[in-house]
Amino acid sequence: MTAGRQSILSRLHNRHQSIRSRVLDQHFADQLEGMENVTLSESLDENTKQLKFILGQSQDLVYRFFQLGPIGDKRAMLVYIDGLVKAEIIDEFVIQSGMYDQQNVPAANANVLSHLQIRGIPVHESAYIELLGDAVHAILCGDGALFVDGDAHALIVNIRGWGMRNISEPATESVVRGPREGFTETLRTNTALIRRRLKDPMLRVEQLQVGKRSRTDVAVIYIEGLTNPKIVKEVLKRIRSIDIDAILESGYIEQLIQDNGWTPFPLMQNTERPDKAVSHLLEGKVVIISDGTPFVLIAPAVFTQFYHSPEDYYERFSIGTLIRLIRIISMAMALLLPSLYIAFSSFHPEMIPSRLVIAMAAGRSTVPFPSIIEAFLMEVTMEILREASVRLPGPIGPTIGIVGALVVGQAAVQAGIVSPIMVIVVALTTIGSFASPSYSAAIALRMLRFPIMIAAALFGLYGIMLLLIIIIIHLCWLKSFGVPYLSPLTPTRLSDLKDTLIRTPLNWMKRRPAMFLPRDQVRYNKPQPSDGEQTGESQDERSDSHEPHPIG
Amino acid sequence: MNEAIVMSPTPSDEDLDDSVPFRMNNRQSGALIASTIIGVGVLTLPRSTASYAAQNGWISALIGSVFAMLLLSLISTLVRRHPGMSMVGFTRQLLTPGRHKRIGLLLALPFLLSYALYWTSGTALVARIFGEVVTTTVLKRTPLEVIIGTMLITAFILVMHDIEVLVRVNEVLLPLIVIPLAIIGLSSLQSAQLVNLLPMFQVNWWGFLKGTALSTTSYLGFEMLMIFGAIGEQSGKPLRYHLLGVAVPGLVYSLIVFSGIAVFGVDELELLAWPTLELVKTTEVPGLILERLESAFLAVWVAAVFTTLGNLYYGTCTMLKEIMGLKHHRWIALALLPLFYWTSLQAPNVQVLFELMSRWDLFGLFNASVIPLFLLILSFMRRHGKETPHPENEANEDRAATAAAAALSDPPEMPMQKE
């Protein structure tokens, strides 16, 4: 195989030496790989031929020939893809500059392009390259490639500019208090959104290309000296090992680098909110941005962060804690309420207060099904309604929701298919699952609801408990990039528990969560008393606390 | 708050590495002991202690926990003298005369098998008692076999995982077990009558001693440290956490016995099959959201039994694995599953079951006291068994010692912050 590839390579080299051989039967991958190492030719015609050979006869590909500068006899060619570039930049700064504004152009055979790069083409970003593969890739990325006859190089100029969405409020994670900005589909905008919030010189943006055909830009962002290098290394290693044709959304990366694909629980968090991404960066995690999607990934993730919302930290701690507790209750409801209904009504009616049990029995008297069928019927209907309202065009969605919930529910009760209590249970379950700030975590709970309902129908509370234990075993087994999924609950770290079920005041959380093993641990320092206020006593204290904090 | 930071186990980069063998930190070993102890015993404890020690039952439960702590400190010392080794390792090492490895194993086998038998029968008995309670109180029409089977299969699922998972499951379930038990104990006091506890300290000494011995057996489970101590942390204060692992169940049990006696009185208590369940029935939820809590209590109790059952199962598998020198215990676990199921169905009725249970307790008391004491004396006499350089064991020991040394010399990642 290697021998074969080498011969192909040498054949490509031969082709470059103008000895055209028939290599049209090449495999795509070989063609690409071979292309990487082919250097450009001095002859403009030869370069054009090669580009046309590789890029084919696409109508959106523009080859613009023109005469270079006042010296006249140099032919030049700009290659770009129509639609990915800004026409004004090409007109004004590439072609106009190239045609008219040339002064002091050196003698005929010198490096015209490197001169142009320094003095001739006033474009902010440019590169002087000699490999054909780089030129092709740059063209496909939306840059322009400038070739000049007699120079075996190309000048890559950044003339990118395509239609993109403006920064708008994220649709999935809305908050009452907090920034309204959300990530967009463009990688550069997204990295800028993070940079704007974090003017840390140690912020690192490491960019990779993933996908053999899509060549998607993927940026791995972390803070050097804070994020544990082992985690960064692992993330980079896993992303580099991806061998797939295309990355269409960050979900592809998530699925290809996560620790375990069979679990219902998300092992990485996705977010549309730059403030959330930054707050996780500051906890010692890594943010992965993929070009073409507003959803960025946060790794590693632990279970508890899926019911946290940025708002918890923006409001005062008592409010944050209360909201967090409400979220936990509502997520527990989303998971357990239908199965508790089944268990209570068919196995443990003695637990329900006696008056209520009479009312429930009266409500159920017309229902022909056992409670498990009743619950399944309603839950499945609710899931269908929910899915339908996502697909429906904007204005109709809520209407269908109301029709579904009110009309169908009421009619079902009157028709005697379900009991009124069941309608309440289903409504509470659905509302509870919407209270989760993370869609991927909510969907895990929605999924697990059904097996627990079956367990409740088989063994009542005992069955629910057994299945919950199995889920706990599973959660204890899970790890995300080496971090146990249930930390800081287990392994228990009391210092990290300050920001888990409750949210303590910011000045209590003096250190970053230890579970992500950050290199820099101090997050908050007590304010120093100002000079005017201090007394003799506090002088001593101050000199004490002036000692440098032990870091790492 | 500083204390909280200091108390937290020091995380290290090694935690991220899968190739570094898992080490259980001190808090986790305490949690493992505590959740193993709390199990089926809690349902019958008030009756059994009251029948011997009468109204002083709760004191005997408290003193029983102190006895259990004494026995545990023997085991803890033994384990710490042989870092990185489980019972199989150090028993063999201590009993190896000269260079005869085989004889060492042969001599160690009776001790090891005694433990293996104890844990095997324990797993089966716990499963059976659990099944009896569930079928007689909550799921009256479900066959006993199904309850035992589902419980054993759930434990089997746990056993198929790595030891790391077992430790974490224990750690995370412990508060879910202890808090409801404490709440039951405290809230049932609303129908307590102080008269039932009087006269205090008026004891029939022989009965009181018997009651204490009996309540010591209800803390059995701490001897799991003989096998799980091998992966325990060496630095810090392991003994303190181990003892805490008995103290927590000790307090909870004493509280339950106290409220049992206070609510029912000794005479009535002796007639109740599952006194703790009756205790639950007397408690009322304020606001009457739920009537009759015993189903809810049993649901929580499932977790308590599960940790006991799972740990016994895991301990048996680990021990057999080490005796046979296997790499993993998965096949042993699979082979033991039908054995446990079959054994658990052997007792013909609950009466015989209780009889077996008390014999099993005595057997356990023997295992948890005489064997560790003997081994500890041997260990002191042979000074770690260093006179018999055993190539394999020595290598083991060296590795463990360096690991321990590294753990000690490793500067703490989270130094105390000055306020």
Coordinates of C-alpha atoms in Angstrom, one line a residue, chain A residues 511 517-519 521 550-552, chain B residues 6 8-14 233 235 403-416:
Chain A
R511 CA -11.3 28.3 45.2
L517 CA -7.8 19.8 39.0
P518 CA -7.1 23.4 38.0
R519 CA -3.5 24.6 38.2
Q521 CA -6.9 27.5 42.4
P550 CA 0.3 29.3 47.4
I551 CA -0.7 28.4 43.9
G552 CA -0.7 25.0 42.3
Chain B
V6 CA -8.6 20.6 54.7
S8 CA -11.6 17.3 51.6
P9 CA -9.4 14.5 50.2
T10 CA -6.6 16.0 48.2
P11 CA -7.2 15.5 44.5
S12 CA -4.2 14.8 42.3
D13 CA -3.6 14.6 38.6
E14 CA -3.4 10.8 39.0
E233 CA -5.4 5.2 51.3
S235 CA -1.9 8.6 54.4
A403 CA 3.1 4.4 46.8
A404 CA 2.4 5.2 50.4
A405 CA 5.6 7.2 50.6
A406 CA 4.8 9.1 47.5
A407 CA 1.4 9.8 48.9
L408 CA 2.9 11.1 52.1
S409 CA 5.6 13.2 50.5
D410 CA 3.3 14.6 47.8
P411 CA 2.7 18.2 48.8
P412 CA -1.0 18.7 49.3
E413 CA -2.6 20.3 46.3
M414 CA -4.8 22.5 48.4
P415 CA -2.8 24.1 51.1
M416 CA -4.6 25.9 53.9

